[in-house]
mmCIF file of C-alpha atoms in Angstrom:
data_model
loop_
_atom_site.group_PDB
_atom_site.id
_atom_site.type_symbol
_atom_site.label_atom_id
_atom_site.label_comp_id
_atom_site.label_asym_id
_atom_site.label_seq_id
_atom_site.Cartn_x
_atom_site.Cartn_y
_atom_site.Cartn_z
ATOM 1 C CA MET W 118 124.292 -77.964 -6.061
ATOM 2 C CA ILE W 119 121.775 -78.516 -9.147
ATOM 3 C CA ARG W 120 120.274 -82.075 -7.305
ATOM 4 C CA ASP W 121 119.752 -80.849 -4.196
ATOM 5 C CA ALA W 122 117.862 -77.237 -5.678
ATOM 6 C CA ASN W 123 115.998 -80.192 -7.409
ATOM 7 C CA ILE W 124 115.367 -82.027 -3.624
ATOM 8 C CA VAL W 125 114.137 -78.454 -2.711
ATOM 9 C CA ALA W 126 111.752 -77.120 -5.869
ATOM 10 C CA GLY W 127 109.760 -80.774 -5.310
ATOM 11 C CA TYR W 128 109.649 -80.330 -1.845
ATOM 12 C CA ALA W 129 108.713 -76.879 -2.336
ATOM 13 C CA LEU W 130 105.801 -77.940 -4.354
ATOM 14 C CA ARG W 131 104.714 -80.205 -2.807
ATOM 15 C CA GLU W 132 104.015 -77.911 0.344
ATOM 16 C CA ALA W 133 102.289 -75.793 -2.103
ATOM 17 C CA LEU W 134 99.873 -77.821 -3.452
ATOM 18 C CA ARG W 135 99.202 -78.257 0.564
ATOM 19 C CA ASN W 136 98.503 -74.911 1.165
ATOM 20 C CA ARG W 137 94.983 -74.091 0.656
ATOM 21 C CA VAL W 138 95.893 -70.376 -0.413
ATOM 22 C CA LEU W 139 96.222 -72.148 -4.198
ATOM 23 C CA LEU W 140 92.369 -73.717 -3.447
ATOM 24 C CA VAL W 141 91.448 -70.081 -2.453
ATOM 25 C CA VAL W 142 93.159 -68.839 -5.794
ATOM 26 C CA VAL W 143 91.790 -71.394 -8.173
ATOM 27 C CA VAL W 144 88.100 -70.655 -6.818
ATOM 28 C CA LEU W 145 89.032 -66.874 -7.416
ATOM 29 C CA THR W 146 90.296 -67.488 -11.049
ATOM 30 C CA VAL W 147 87.098 -70.034 -11.757
ATOM 31 C CA THR W 148 85.646 -66.832 -10.906
ATOM 32 C CA PHE W 149 87.150 -64.514 -12.906
ATOM 33 C CA LEU W 150 86.452 -66.405 -15.998
ATOM 34 C CA GLY W 151 82.836 -66.785 -15.377
ATOM 35 C CA LEU W 152 82.848 -63.255 -15.048
ATOM 36 C CA TYR W 153 85.186 -62.595 -17.894
ATOM 37 C CA GLY W 154 83.355 -65.043 -20.090
ATOM 38 C CA TRP W 155 79.941 -62.908 -19.291
ATOM 39 C CA GLY W 156 80.971 -59.926 -19.268
ATOM 40 C CA THR W 157 82.686 -60.316 -22.753
ATOM 41 C CA LYS W 158 79.458 -62.214 -24.316
ATOM 42 C CA GLU W 159 77.404 -58.721 -22.929
ATOM 43 C CA THR W 160 79.979 -56.888 -24.606
ATOM 44 C CA PHE W 161 80.259 -58.096 -28.341
ATOM 45 C CA ASP W 162 76.799 -58.390 -27.819
ATOM 46 C CA ALA W 163 76.146 -55.026 -28.016
ATOM 47 C CA VAL W 164 78.637 -53.634 -29.764
ATOM 48 C CA THR W 165 76.806 -56.112 -32.346
ATOM 49 C CA ALA W 166 74.233 -54.956 -31.913
ATOM 50 C CA GLY W 167 75.008 -50.857 -31.628
ATOM 51 C CA PRO W 168 75.390 -48.741 -34.364
ATOM 52 C CA SER W 169 78.764 -49.503 -36.587
ATOM 53 C CA SER W 170 81.130 -46.680 -37.430
ATOM 54 C CA PRO W 171 83.202 -46.350 -41.010
ATOM 55 C CA LEU W 172 86.807 -45.151 -38.837
ATOM 56 C CA ILE W 173 86.804 -47.486 -36.922
ATOM 57 C CA ARG W 174 86.176 -51.582 -36.154
ATOM 58 C CA GLU W 175 84.376 -51.299 -32.656
ATOM 59 C CA GLN W 176 85.099 -55.416 -31.837
ATOM 60 C CA THR W 177 88.623 -54.633 -32.613
ATOM 61 C CA VAL W 178 88.555 -51.853 -29.121
ATOM 62 C CA ALA W 179 86.343 -54.229 -27.602
ATOM 63 C CA GLY W 180 88.609 -56.874 -27.654
ATOM 64 C CA ALA W 181 92.239 -55.407 -27.304
ATOM 65 C CA THR W 182 90.624 -53.961 -23.986
ATOM 66 C CA LEU W 183 88.708 -56.917 -22.935
ATOM 67 C CA LEU W 184 92.035 -58.791 -23.444
ATOM 68 C CA GLY W 185 94.052 -55.805 -21.614
ATOM 69 C CA LEU W 186 92.197 -55.879 -18.270
ATOM 70 C CA ALA W 187 91.907 -59.938 -18.637
ATOM 71 C CA MET W 188 95.635 -59.613 -18.561
ATOM 72 C CA PHE W 189 95.822 -56.758 -15.689
ATOM 73 C CA VAL W 190 93.892 -59.341 -13.589
ATOM 74 C CA THR W 191 96.195 -62.394 -14.718
ATOM 75 C CA LEU W 192 99.336 -60.854 -13.787
ATOM 76 C CA PHE W 193 97.735 -59.673 -10.222
ATOM 77 C CA LEU W 194 96.666 -62.894 -9.668
ATOM 78 C CA GLY W 195 100.198 -64.349 -10.109
ATOM 79 C CA THR W 196 101.676 -61.591 -7.990
ATOM 80 C CA VAL W 197 99.988 -62.400 -5.330
ATOM 81 C CA LEU W 198 100.304 -66.517 -5.740
ATOM 82 C CA ALA W 199 104.217 -65.190 -6.007
ATOM 83 C CA VAL W 200 104.541 -63.287 -3.126
ATOM 84 C CA PHE W 201 102.306 -66.436 -0.739
ATOM 85 C CA LEU W 202 104.622 -68.471 -1.930
ATOM 86 C CA THR W 203 107.465 -66.366 -1.351
ATOM 87 C CA LEU W 204 106.838 -65.573 2.181
ATOM 88 C CA ASN W 205 108.169 -67.468 4.639
ATOM 89 C CA ALA W 206 110.788 -68.920 1.698
ATOM 90 C CA VAL W 207 114.152 -67.763 3.736
ATOM 91 C CA ARG W 208 113.651 -64.955 7.082
ATOM 92 C CA GLY W 209 110.989 -66.659 7.930
ATOM 93 C CA ASP W 210 111.742 -70.789 7.864
ATOM 94 C CA ALA W 211 115.276 -69.086 9.628
ATOM 95 C CA GLU W 212 113.192 -67.536 12.761
ATOM 96 C CA ARG W 213 111.361 -70.344 13.095
ATOM 97 C CA GLY W 214 114.942 -72.869 12.596
ATOM 98 C CA LEU W 215 114.392 -74.688 9.992
ATOM 99 C CA LEU W 216 117.257 -73.804 7.710
ATOM 100 C CA GLN W 217 120.130 -74.342 9.934
ATOM 101 C CA PRO W 218 120.352 -77.869 9.582
ATOM 102 C CA LEU W 219 119.290 -77.813 5.690
ATOM 103 C CA VAL W 220 122.002 -75.392 4.086
ATOM 104 C CA VAL W 221 124.942 -76.850 6.449
ATOM 105 C CA ARG W 222 124.625 -80.508 6.095
ATOM 106 C CA PRO W 223 123.724 -81.698 3.515
ATOM 107 C CA LEU W 224 121.757 -78.695 1.112
ATOM 108 C CA GLY W 225 124.210 -75.787 0.508
ATOM 109 C CA ARG W 226 122.481 -71.567 0.416
ATOM 110 C CA GLY W 227 122.317 -71.474 -3.620
ATOM 111 C CA ALA W 228 121.262 -75.307 -3.981
ATOM 112 C CA LEU W 229 118.090 -73.618 -1.772
ATOM 113 C CA LEU W 230 117.711 -70.367 -2.996
ATOM 114 C CA LEU W 231 116.945 -72.082 -6.252
ATOM 115 C CA GLY W 232 115.240 -74.832 -5.433
ATOM 116 C CA ARG W 233 112.533 -72.211 -3.088
ATOM 117 C CA PHE W 234 112.431 -70.446 -6.973
ATOM 118 C CA THR W 235 112.414 -72.938 -9.267
ATOM 119 C CA ALA W 236 108.921 -73.667 -7.241
ATOM 120 C CA ALA W 237 107.383 -70.834 -7.465
ATOM 121 C CA ALA W 238 108.331 -70.130 -10.937
ATOM 122 C CA VAL W 239 107.128 -72.921 -11.803
ATOM 123 C CA VAL W 240 103.853 -72.758 -10.108
ATOM 124 C CA CYS W 241 103.084 -68.860 -11.002
ATOM 125 C CA GLY W 242 104.651 -68.917 -14.403
ATOM 126 C CA SER W 243 102.163 -71.727 -15.638
ATOM 127 C CA TYR W 244 99.185 -70.557 -13.808
ATOM 128 C CA VAL W 245 99.797 -67.084 -15.784
ATOM 129 C CA LEU W 246 99.942 -68.814 -19.006
ATOM 130 C CA LEU W 247 96.768 -70.752 -18.094
ATOM 131 C CA VAL W 248 94.565 -67.784 -17.065
ATOM 132 C CA TYR W 249 96.265 -65.767 -20.326
ATOM 133 C CA ALA W 250 94.765 -68.872 -22.476
ATOM 134 C CA GLY W 251 91.248 -69.436 -21.376
ATOM 135 C CA ALA W 252 90.978 -65.612 -21.654
ATOM 136 C CA VAL W 253 91.740 -65.513 -25.414
ATOM 137 C CA VAL W 254 90.042 -68.492 -25.487
ATOM 138 C CA LEU W 255 87.016 -66.525 -23.961
ATOM 139 C CA THR W 256 86.924 -63.676 -25.816
ATOM 140 C CA SER W 257 87.995 -65.386 -29.365
ATOM 141 C CA THR W 258 84.568 -67.680 -29.516
ATOM 142 C CA LEU W 259 82.604 -65.131 -27.563
ATOM 143 C CA GLY W 260 83.314 -62.132 -28.832
ATOM 144 C CA ASP W 261 85.044 -63.170 -32.212
ATOM 145 C CA PHE W 262 88.255 -61.102 -31.822
ATOM 146 C CA ARG W 263 91.744 -62.951 -31.583
ATOM 147 C CA PRO W 264 95.129 -61.138 -31.180
ATOM 148 C CA ASP W 265 97.909 -60.283 -32.952
ATOM 149 C CA ASP W 266 100.500 -62.199 -31.525
ATOM 150 C CA VAL W 267 98.790 -64.668 -28.958
ATOM 151 C CA ILE W 268 102.200 -66.316 -27.900
ATOM 152 C CA THR W 269 104.183 -63.796 -26.758
ATOM 153 C CA PRO W 270 101.710 -61.427 -24.678
ATOM 154 C CA GLY W 271 101.435 -64.834 -22.712
ATOM 155 C CA VAL W 272 104.969 -65.197 -22.663
ATOM 156 C CA MET W 273 105.814 -61.790 -21.657
ATOM 157 C CA LEU W 274 103.035 -61.780 -18.600
ATOM 158 C CA ALA W 275 105.415 -65.790 -17.262
ATOM 159 C CA ALA W 276 108.454 -63.055 -17.938
ATOM 160 C CA ALA W 277 106.737 -60.442 -15.524
ATOM 161 C CA VAL W 278 105.535 -62.768 -12.523
ATOM 162 C CA LEU W 279 109.133 -64.830 -12.704
ATOM 163 C CA LEU W 280 110.769 -61.355 -12.169
ATOM 164 C CA ILE W 281 108.237 -60.657 -9.309
ATOM 165 C CA VAL W 282 108.915 -63.939 -8.110
ATOM 166 C CA ALA W 283 112.241 -63.204 -7.672
ATOM 167 C CA LEU W 284 111.955 -59.896 -6.202
ATOM 168 C CA ALA W 285 109.884 -61.029 -3.402
ATOM 169 C CA LEU W 286 112.531 -63.783 -2.899
ATOM 170 C CA LEU W 287 114.794 -60.880 -2.208
ATOM 171 C CA GLY W 288 112.965 -58.946 -0.322
ATOM 172 C CA SER W 289 111.771 -62.622 1.681
ATOM 173 C CA THR W 290 116.062 -62.547 3.024
ATOM 174 C CA ILE W 291 115.607 -58.725 4.156
ATOM 175 C CA LEU W 292 112.006 -58.225 5.251
ATOM 176 C CA SER W 293 109.630 -60.381 7.878
ATOM 177 C CA ALA W 294 106.907 -62.024 6.148
ATOM 178 C CA THR W 295 104.247 -59.541 6.584
ATOM 179 C CA ALA W 296 106.627 -56.721 5.156
ATOM 180 C CA ASN W 297 107.855 -58.145 2.614
ATOM 181 C CA GLY W 298 104.457 -58.947 1.274
ATOM 182 C CA ILE W 299 103.351 -54.739 1.543
ATOM 183 C CA ALA W 300 106.513 -54.401 0.063
ATOM 184 C CA VAL W 301 106.590 -56.519 -3.134
ATOM 185 C CA PHE W 302 102.673 -55.347 -3.596
ATOM 186 C CA MET W 303 103.789 -51.302 -3.198
ATOM 187 C CA VAL W 304 106.431 -52.477 -5.708
ATOM 188 C CA PHE W 305 103.406 -54.037 -8.052
ATOM 189 C CA GLY W 306 101.752 -51.299 -7.708
ATOM 190 C CA ALA W 307 104.239 -48.637 -8.717
ATOM 191 C CA GLY W 308 104.765 -50.075 -11.491
ATOM 192 C CA LEU W 309 101.365 -50.031 -12.612
ATOM 193 C CA ALA W 310 101.201 -46.585 -12.086
ATOM 194 C CA ALA W 311 104.226 -45.560 -13.610
ATOM 195 C CA GLY W 312 102.687 -47.689 -17.071
ATOM 196 C CA LEU W 313 99.249 -45.705 -16.848
ATOM 197 C CA MET W 314 101.743 -42.210 -16.326
ATOM 198 C CA GLY W 315 103.036 -42.789 -19.347
ATOM 199 C CA GLN W 316 100.171 -43.693 -21.308
ATOM 200 C CA ILE W 317 98.598 -40.466 -20.174
ATOM 201 C CA GLY W 318 101.632 -38.722 -21.575
ATOM 202 C CA GLU W 319 101.210 -39.739 -24.636
ATOM 203 C CA ALA W 320 97.453 -38.667 -24.380
ATOM 204 C CA LEU W 321 99.049 -35.488 -23.004
ATOM 205 C CA ASP W 322 101.494 -35.353 -25.219
ATOM 206 C CA SER W 323 103.755 -34.064 -22.807
ATOM 207 C CA ASP W 324 107.905 -35.610 -22.294
ATOM 208 C CA THR W 325 108.037 -35.026 -18.502
ATOM 209 C CA LEU W 326 105.189 -38.044 -17.423
ATOM 210 C CA ILE W 327 106.730 -40.001 -20.848
ATOM 211 C CA ASN W 328 110.283 -39.582 -19.609
ATOM 212 C CA ILE W 329 108.927 -40.816 -15.965
ATOM 213 C CA ALA W 330 107.274 -43.235 -17.153
ATOM 214 C CA ASP W 331 110.059 -45.364 -19.376
ATOM 215 C CA VAL W 332 112.706 -44.429 -16.010
ATOM 216 C CA SER W 333 110.422 -46.404 -13.800
ATOM 217 C CA SER W 334 109.853 -49.453 -15.840
ATOM 218 C CA TRP W 335 113.204 -49.927 -17.174
ATOM 219 C CA VAL W 336 113.046 -49.779 -12.977
ATOM 220 C CA LEU W 337 110.783 -51.934 -12.686
ATOM 221 C CA PRO W 338 110.777 -54.118 -15.987
ATOM 222 C CA PHE W 339 108.193 -56.230 -15.253
ATOM 223 C CA GLU W 340 105.800 -53.666 -15.786
ATOM 224 C CA ALA W 341 107.231 -52.710 -19.298
ATOM 225 C CA LEU W 342 106.690 -56.442 -20.485
ATOM 226 C CA TYR W 343 103.529 -55.815 -19.396
ATOM 227 C CA GLN W 344 103.478 -53.164 -21.220
ATOM 228 C CA GLN W 345 105.318 -54.756 -24.313
ATOM 229 C CA ALA W 346 102.186 -57.696 -23.475
ATOM 230 C CA LEU W 347 100.111 -55.696 -24.330
ATOM 231 C CA HIS W 348 101.230 -53.412 -27.646
ATOM 232 C CA GLU W 349 101.767 -57.240 -28.793
ATOM 233 C CA LEU W 350 97.905 -57.751 -28.960
ATOM 234 C CA THR W 351 97.784 -54.866 -31.557
ATOM 235 C CA THR W 352 100.865 -54.572 -33.577
ATOM 236 C CA SER W 353 98.485 -54.675 -36.737
ATOM 237 C CA THR W 354 96.093 -52.094 -35.672
ATOM 238 C CA SER W 355 95.911 -48.367 -36.888
ATOM 239 C CA ASN W 356 94.957 -44.969 -37.080
ATOM 240 C CA PHE W 357 91.805 -44.391 -35.105
ATOM 241 C CA GLU W 358 91.310 -47.761 -33.909
ATOM 242 C CA ARG W 359 95.121 -47.460 -32.276
ATOM 243 C CA VAL W 360 94.303 -43.880 -31.030
ATOM 244 C CA ILE W 361 91.691 -45.349 -29.451
ATOM 245 C CA VAL W 362 93.280 -48.627 -27.842
ATOM 246 C CA THR W 363 96.027 -46.818 -26.371
ATOM 247 C CA LEU W 364 94.649 -44.369 -24.835
ATOM 248 C CA GLY W 365 92.486 -46.760 -22.850
ATOM 249 C CA PRO W 366 94.037 -48.348 -19.559
ATOM 250 C CA PHE W 367 94.279 -51.627 -20.663
ATOM 251 C CA GLY W 368 95.044 -50.856 -24.082
ATOM 252 C CA GLY W 369 98.094 -50.801 -26.634
ATOM 253 C CA ALA W 370 100.492 -49.428 -25.137
ATOM 254 C CA ARG W 371 103.881 -48.367 -26.117
ATOM 255 C CA ASP W 372 106.719 -50.687 -27.928
ATOM 256 C CA ALA W 373 109.389 -50.848 -25.278
ATOM 257 C CA GLY W 374 111.831 -51.484 -28.262
ATOM 258 C CA ALA W 375 114.848 -54.266 -28.481
ATOM 259 C CA LEU W 376 116.940 -53.817 -25.336
ATOM 260 C CA LEU W 377 113.619 -54.690 -23.733
ATOM 261 C CA TRP W 378 114.558 -58.888 -23.269
ATOM 262 C CA PRO W 379 118.799 -58.362 -22.526
ATOM 263 C CA TRP W 380 118.006 -55.460 -19.825
ATOM 264 C CA THR W 381 115.526 -58.031 -18.224
ATOM 265 C CA ALA W 382 118.055 -60.864 -18.415
ATOM 266 C CA PHE W 383 120.616 -58.937 -16.317
ATOM 267 C CA TYR W 384 118.302 -57.161 -13.819
ATOM 268 C CA ALA W 385 117.127 -60.862 -13.251
ATOM 269 C CA VAL W 386 121.135 -61.930 -12.868
ATOM 270 C CA LEU W 387 121.585 -58.720 -10.607
ATOM 271 C CA VAL W 388 118.484 -59.881 -8.366
ATOM 272 C CA ALA W 389 119.583 -62.946 -8.560
ATOM 273 C CA ALA W 390 123.166 -61.876 -7.016
ATOM 274 C CA ALA W 391 121.745 -59.847 -4.694
ATOM 275 C CA THR W 392 119.726 -62.152 -3.025
ATOM 276 C CA PHE W 393 122.497 -65.019 -2.651
ATOM 277 C CA ALA W 394 125.027 -61.729 -1.037
ATOM 278 C CA ARG W 395 122.588 -60.868 1.218
ATOM 279 C CA PHE W 396 121.095 -64.496 2.314
ATOM 280 C CA ARG W 397 125.193 -65.646 2.314
ATOM 281 C CA ARG W 398 125.330 -62.719 4.797
ATOM 282 C CA MET W 399 122.216 -64.323 6.960
ATOM 283 C CA ASP W 400 122.915 -65.329 10.744
ATOM 284 C CA LEU W 401 120.741 -68.275 11.292
#
């Protein structure tokens, strides 16, 4: 099955590279990084020229907020890419009669799903890591801010977008292409809203909002990974700086704890099992 999955993944990768969606994503990404670099330079020029405070380091607050914004945009663009790469992965191809001759012979359904996921995961994961790395380089070069942990936030962003790929692939076995795209974006938005709700709850000291955000983040672990990635940017920041960074919508967020990675792995297995079970019962 692994060999067959590799064949499907190679075909899907070539298909993705020919897709004009990738060209649009590249143009948007270059535009974003250009604007981000410009905004970063202007922000730090203003911070340097303005009055300094003995209580906080303005560069740390500005850098963490800007890089947090870049991580949000990176995750969003990665989600857009994931949606377009998986729109017709199952149901769309099945409705066009493309799957029946493949899954009967020579490929099986498991190999087809694994190959489709591998191709989308490679493209989206690599994309997120490259854009994150570009944002880190721009922030450190133009703003003289370096996150406390450079590697972990990027890995967590990549893991978050891989979960979104898995959810989009599951959706493609249930919904039509358009409905699946809308559903994935709505789930993505719900996760981000839950994260912001948790930060508002922290600011207002509301246990209810915090509990709702915690439950939502664990139901949608890509949000917990994103929040943890933000947290890793400023793990050594404390006092007033920490308060200001955490209160911002793209700031330090909260530590998800040691169970995040085990739960993420278990969640991915659940989604994979549900996807295969649904695909196995589909009439092609």
